[in-house]
Amino acid sequence: MKIGFLGGGNMAEALIAGMVKGDFRPQDILAADISVDRLDYLEASYGLRRAEARDLLLESDAVILAVKPQILPQVLPGLAGDISPDTLIISIAAGISLKDLEILSGSRRIIRVMPNTPALVGYGVSVLSKAPLGTVQKADEALAQQIFSAVGDALWLEEEQMDAVTALSGSGPAFVYRFADAMAESGVLMGLTRDLSSRLAVGTLLGAAMMLKENPDSPRTLESKVTSPGGTTIHGLAAMEKNNFSNSVKEGILAAVQRSRELGKTKNRE
């Protein structure tokens, strides 16, 4: 089976790297990109085959749309004549709906995916949704699951939940980075070196994340195991909540959801 990547950016590279480490043969992966230097790099690094966009569409059994979402509506209509209605299209272009992808590509077999940037280090979370009316086959779902499981967790949801996914797991890494930066800055204020403070912050976040992943207890239960009556942790949490920490996080995610909906409507109008 030939898998073609229309676009060879960072997320495409993450998927290619995961696939090559898994069960996919490099010679069965094709890539097309406007940057010759980028194709040189991908070919040298992973052993895939480069192709012109039209040849890639004709030769591939499945095509992964990995170009920027603002560019896709400009690029895809010009190539739609080379896409069969039965070509499997897997899109990672944020905010472009299944309906719009069908209009742009002419294909009926479409899977839409919202990955996140930790896929670049093999710890991504990708959420997949499929076109309705039974046009996506079980084998298509299995292939998509295999590809995105190679770079982390892969979950299936209905498309109407994609805006929430975009805000929570798509934007979520940036929220975590901001929290990590605040933790590290606090350490510097207390007299620690910046390198040590950053290492402590990152190590703490990584360890806490693994506890959440491996331990069946809820986040609130795990929190209680660190928080002793009258201790340092409860005083720190109380100060955070005095400044609306939990509500700020919720409001930030809700704002991201609203913006995702607005961008989706804008794309639909375009």
Short mmCIF file of C-alpha atoms in Angstrom, two decimals:
data_model
loop_
_atom_site.label_atom_id
_atom_site.label_comp_id
_atom_site.label_asym_id
_atom_site.label_seq_id
_atom_site.Cartn_x
_atom_site.Cartn_y
_atom_site.Cartn_z
CA MET A 1 0.00 0.00 0.00
CA LYS A 2 1.31 3.42 -1.01
CA ILE A 3 0.82 6.36 1.38
CA GLY A 4 1.30 9.85 -0.05
CA PHE A 5 1.97 13.02 1.93
CA LEU A 6 0.84 16.23 0.27
CA GLY A 7 3.06 18.56 2.31
CA GLY A 8 6.24 17.67 4.17
CA GLY A 9 6.28 19.93 7.24
CA ASN A 10 6.95 19.07 10.87
CA MET A 11 3.76 17.11 11.50
CA ALA A 12 4.18 15.16 8.27
CA GLU A 13 7.73 14.33 9.33
CA ALA A 14 6.54 13.16 12.75
CA LEU A 15 4.07 10.79 11.10
CA ILE A 16 6.64 9.56 8.58
CA ALA A 17 9.18 8.91 11.34
CA GLY A 18 6.61 6.94 13.34
CA MET A 19 5.52 4.95 10.30
CA VAL A 20 9.09 4.03 9.33
CA LYS A 21 9.80 2.87 12.89
CA GLY A 22 6.66 0.76 12.68
CA ASP A 23 5.38 -1.52 9.96
CA PHE A 24 5.59 0.77 6.92
CA ARG A 25 8.30 0.42 4.29
CA PRO A 26 10.01 3.71 3.35
CA GLN A 27 9.67 2.92 -0.35
CA ASP A 28 5.88 2.82 0.08
CA ILE A 29 5.79 6.41 1.41
CA LEU A 30 5.67 9.29 -1.06
CA ALA A 31 5.97 13.02 -0.36
CA ALA A 32 5.30 16.16 -2.36
CA ASP A 33 6.27 19.64 -1.20
CA ILE A 34 7.02 23.00 -2.79
CA SER A 35 10.42 23.03 -1.05
CA VAL A 36 13.08 20.98 -2.84
CA ASP A 37 15.35 21.29 0.21
CA ARG A 38 12.63 19.84 2.41
CA LEU A 39 12.17 16.88 0.08
CA ASP A 40 15.95 16.35 -0.01
CA TYR A 41 15.94 16.20 3.78
CA LEU A 42 12.99 13.80 4.04
CA GLU A 43 14.41 11.52 1.37
CA ALA A 44 17.85 11.40 3.02
CA SER A 45 16.43 10.98 6.55
CA TYR A 46 13.71 8.40 5.95
CA GLY A 47 14.30 6.83 2.54
CA LEU A 48 10.87 7.81 1.17
CA ARG A 49 10.19 8.67 -2.45
CA ARG A 50 9.56 12.18 -3.66
CA ALA A 51 6.87 12.84 -6.22
CA GLU A 52 5.09 15.65 -8.00
CA ALA A 53 1.70 16.37 -6.45
CA ARG A 54 -0.30 14.99 -9.38
CA ASP A 55 1.78 11.81 -9.58
CA LEU A 56 1.44 11.34 -5.84
CA LEU A 57 -2.34 11.59 -6.04
CA LEU A 58 -2.53 9.09 -8.87
CA GLU A 59 -0.11 6.58 -7.34
CA SER A 60 -1.12 6.63 -3.67
CA ASP A 61 -3.73 4.36 -2.12
CA ALA A 62 -4.19 6.91 0.67
CA VAL A 63 -3.30 10.61 0.65
CA ILE A 64 -2.50 12.55 3.81
CA LEU A 65 -3.21 16.26 3.43
CA ALA A 66 -0.47 17.87 5.51
CA VAL A 67 -0.39 21.41 4.13
CA LYS A 68 -1.39 24.47 6.14
CA PRO A 69 -5.18 24.90 6.41
CA GLN A 70 -5.11 28.39 4.91
CA ILE A 71 -3.31 27.03 1.84
CA LEU A 72 -5.33 23.86 1.31
CA PRO A 73 -8.43 25.58 -0.21
CA GLN A 74 -6.11 27.20 -2.77
CA VAL A 75 -4.13 24.07 -3.64
CA LEU A 76 -6.64 21.22 -3.59
CA PRO A 77 -9.20 22.37 -6.20
CA GLY A 78 -6.48 22.48 -8.84
CA LEU A 79 -5.63 18.85 -8.11
CA ALA A 80 -9.16 17.56 -7.64
CA GLY A 81 -9.27 16.18 -11.20
CA ASP A 82 -6.55 13.71 -10.20
CA ILE A 83 -8.42 12.49 -7.12
CA SER A 84 -10.84 9.63 -7.55
CA PRO A 85 -14.12 9.74 -5.58
CA ASP A 86 -12.85 6.53 -3.99
CA THR A 87 -9.42 7.85 -2.99
CA LEU A 88 -8.88 7.70 0.77
CA ILE A 89 -8.13 11.23 1.99
CA ILE A 90 -6.76 11.76 5.50
CA SER A 91 -6.60 15.44 6.43
CA ILE A 92 -4.67 17.00 9.31
CA ALA A 93 -5.58 20.53 8.20
CA ALA A 94 -7.09 22.15 11.31
CA GLY A 95 -10.56 23.64 11.04
CA ILE A 96 -11.50 22.28 7.61
CA SER A 97 -14.64 20.18 7.92
CA LEU A 98 -15.37 16.83 6.34
CA LYS A 99 -17.99 18.49 4.15
CA ASP A 100 -15.55 21.11 2.89
CA LEU A 101 -12.88 18.47 2.31
CA GLU A 102 -15.32 16.52 0.16
CA ILE A 103 -16.14 19.64 -1.86
CA LEU A 104 -12.47 20.57 -2.28
CA SER A 105 -11.18 17.09 -3.14
CA GLY A 106 -14.10 15.35 -4.81
CA SER A 107 -13.46 12.25 -2.69
CA ARG A 108 -16.13 10.58 -0.57
CA ARG A 109 -13.70 8.55 1.57
CA ILE A 110 -12.41 11.14 4.03
CA ILE A 111 -10.99 10.99 7.53
CA ARG A 112 -10.31 14.20 9.42
CA VAL A 113 -7.65 14.21 12.13
CA MET A 114 -6.67 16.71 14.83
CA PRO A 115 -3.17 15.76 16.00
CA ASN A 116 -1.10 17.82 18.43
CA THR A 117 2.55 18.82 18.47
CA PRO A 118 3.79 16.26 21.05
CA ALA A 119 3.44 13.82 18.14
CA LEU A 120 6.86 15.21 17.18
CA VAL A 121 8.36 13.28 20.12
CA GLY A 122 6.02 10.28 19.95
CA TYR A 123 3.62 11.41 22.68
CA GLY A 124 0.88 12.98 20.63
CA VAL A 125 -2.86 12.73 20.99
CA SER A 126 -4.71 12.51 17.68
CA VAL A 127 -8.50 12.60 17.38
CA LEU A 128 -10.05 11.17 14.23
CA SER A 129 -13.51 11.52 12.70
CA LYS A 130 -14.80 9.98 9.51
CA ALA A 131 -17.15 10.94 6.71
CA PRO A 132 -20.74 9.77 7.26
CA LEU A 133 -22.89 7.42 5.20
CA GLY A 134 -20.52 4.46 5.34
CA THR A 135 -18.12 5.77 2.70
CA VAL A 136 -15.11 5.11 4.96
CA GLN A 137 -14.35 1.41 5.14
CA LYS A 138 -13.17 -0.57 8.16
CA ALA A 139 -9.81 -1.03 6.47
CA ASP A 140 -9.54 2.76 6.09
CA GLU A 141 -10.17 3.23 9.79
CA ALA A 142 -7.59 0.57 10.63
CA LEU A 143 -4.98 2.24 8.42
CA ALA A 144 -5.58 5.67 9.95
CA GLN A 145 -5.45 4.15 13.44
CA GLN A 146 -2.13 2.47 12.61
CA ILE A 147 -0.58 5.68 11.25
CA PHE A 148 -1.54 7.94 14.15
CA SER A 149 -0.93 5.34 16.84
CA ALA A 150 2.69 5.38 15.67
CA VAL A 151 3.07 8.86 17.22
CA GLY A 152 0.94 8.50 20.38
CA ASP A 153 -2.71 7.91 21.24
CA ALA A 154 -5.35 7.86 18.50
CA LEU A 155 -9.01 8.30 19.43
CA TRP A 156 -12.23 8.41 17.37
CA LEU A 157 -14.96 10.99 17.98
CA GLU A 158 -17.84 12.57 16.08
CA GLU A 159 -16.88 15.62 14.05
CA GLU A 160 -19.07 18.00 16.07
CA GLN A 161 -16.67 17.47 18.98
CA MET A 162 -13.64 18.61 16.99
CA ASP A 163 -13.77 22.24 18.19
CA ALA A 164 -13.53 21.04 21.79
CA VAL A 165 -10.66 18.73 20.81
CA THR A 166 -8.87 21.58 19.06
CA ALA A 167 -9.05 23.70 22.21
CA LEU A 168 -8.19 20.97 24.71
CA SER A 169 -5.51 18.83 23.08
CA GLY A 170 -4.60 20.98 20.07
CA SER A 171 -4.02 24.23 21.99
CA GLY A 172 -3.38 22.44 25.28
CA PRO A 173 0.40 22.02 24.89
CA ALA A 174 0.78 25.82 24.76
CA PHE A 175 -1.15 26.11 28.04
CA VAL A 176 1.17 23.55 29.63
CA TYR A 177 4.24 25.41 28.32
CA ARG A 178 2.96 28.63 29.87
CA PHE A 179 2.48 26.83 33.22
CA ALA A 180 5.97 25.32 32.97
CA ASP A 181 7.45 28.75 32.27
CA ALA A 182 5.63 30.23 35.28
CA MET A 183 6.94 27.43 37.50
CA ALA A 184 10.50 27.97 36.28
CA GLU A 185 10.25 31.74 36.72
CA SER A 186 9.10 31.19 40.31
CA GLY A 187 12.18 29.10 40.96
CA VAL A 188 14.41 31.88 39.66
CA LEU A 189 12.65 34.37 41.94
CA MET A 190 13.47 32.06 44.88
CA GLY A 191 17.16 32.05 43.98
CA LEU A 192 17.53 28.92 41.88
CA THR A 193 19.48 29.09 38.63
CA ARG A 194 17.35 29.21 35.49
CA ASP A 195 18.71 25.89 34.22
CA LEU A 196 17.98 24.11 37.49
CA SER A 197 14.59 25.71 37.84
CA SER A 198 13.62 24.70 34.29
CA ARG A 199 14.83 21.16 34.88
CA LEU A 200 12.81 20.87 38.07
CA ALA A 201 9.69 22.26 36.40
CA VAL A 202 9.92 19.98 33.35
CA GLY A 203 10.76 16.92 35.43
CA THR A 204 7.85 17.60 37.76
CA LEU A 205 5.40 18.02 34.88
CA LEU A 206 6.66 14.87 33.18
CA GLY A 207 6.42 12.84 36.37
CA ALA A 208 2.96 14.15 37.18
CA ALA A 209 1.79 13.40 33.65
CA MET A 210 3.03 9.82 33.91
CA MET A 211 1.24 9.46 37.25
CA LEU A 212 -1.98 10.61 35.58
CA LYS A 213 -1.43 8.15 32.73
CA GLU A 214 -0.41 5.09 34.74
CA ASN A 215 -2.43 5.54 37.94
CA PRO A 216 -6.18 4.78 37.91
CA ASP A 217 -6.89 7.53 40.47
CA SER A 218 -8.51 10.77 39.35
CA PRO A 219 -6.48 14.00 39.21
CA ARG A 220 -8.29 15.26 42.30
CA THR A 221 -7.41 12.07 44.22
CA LEU A 222 -3.77 12.29 43.18
CA GLU A 223 -3.76 15.93 44.26
CA SER A 224 -5.04 14.95 47.69
CA LYS A 225 -2.15 12.51 48.11
CA VAL A 226 0.31 15.40 47.82
CA THR A 227 -1.72 17.83 49.91
CA SER A 228 -1.40 17.43 53.66
CA PRO A 229 -3.49 19.55 56.10
CA GLY A 230 -1.86 22.87 56.81
CA GLY A 231 1.12 22.05 54.59
CA THR A 232 2.92 23.88 51.82
CA THR A 233 0.87 22.40 48.97
CA ILE A 234 -2.55 23.38 50.30
CA HIS A 235 -1.32 26.92 50.92
CA GLY A 236 0.04 27.09 47.38
CA LEU A 237 -3.20 25.77 45.89
CA ALA A 238 -5.25 28.20 47.98
CA ALA A 239 -3.17 31.12 46.67
CA MET A 240 -3.64 29.90 43.09
CA GLU A 241 -7.40 29.59 43.51
CA LYS A 242 -7.54 33.04 45.10
CA ASN A 243 -6.24 34.21 41.74
CA ASN A 244 -8.80 32.06 39.87
CA PHE A 245 -6.34 29.46 38.60
CA SER A 246 -8.88 26.74 37.77
CA ASN A 247 -11.38 29.19 36.28
CA SER A 248 -8.63 30.82 34.22
CA VAL A 249 -7.75 27.46 32.70
CA LYS A 250 -11.40 26.71 31.92
CA GLU A 251 -11.97 30.17 30.47
CA GLY A 252 -8.87 29.82 28.31
CA ILE A 253 -10.06 26.52 26.87
CA LEU A 254 -13.57 27.89 26.29
CA ALA A 255 -12.10 30.90 24.49
CA ALA A 256 -10.07 28.57 22.27
CA VAL A 257 -13.24 26.56 21.49
CA GLN A 258 -15.07 29.73 20.47
CA ARG A 259 -12.21 30.81 18.23
CA SER A 260 -12.09 27.37 16.60
CA ARG A 261 -15.80 27.67 15.79
CA GLU A 262 -15.29 31.15 14.36
CA LEU A 263 -12.40 30.02 12.16
CA GLY A 264 -14.46 27.07 10.91
CA LYS A 265 -17.29 29.40 9.89
CA THR A 266 -14.83 31.73 8.16
CA LYS A 267 -13.40 28.86 6.13
CA ASN A 268 -16.90 27.75 5.20
CA ARG A 269 -17.71 31.23 3.92
CA GLU A 270 -14.53 31.27 1.88
#
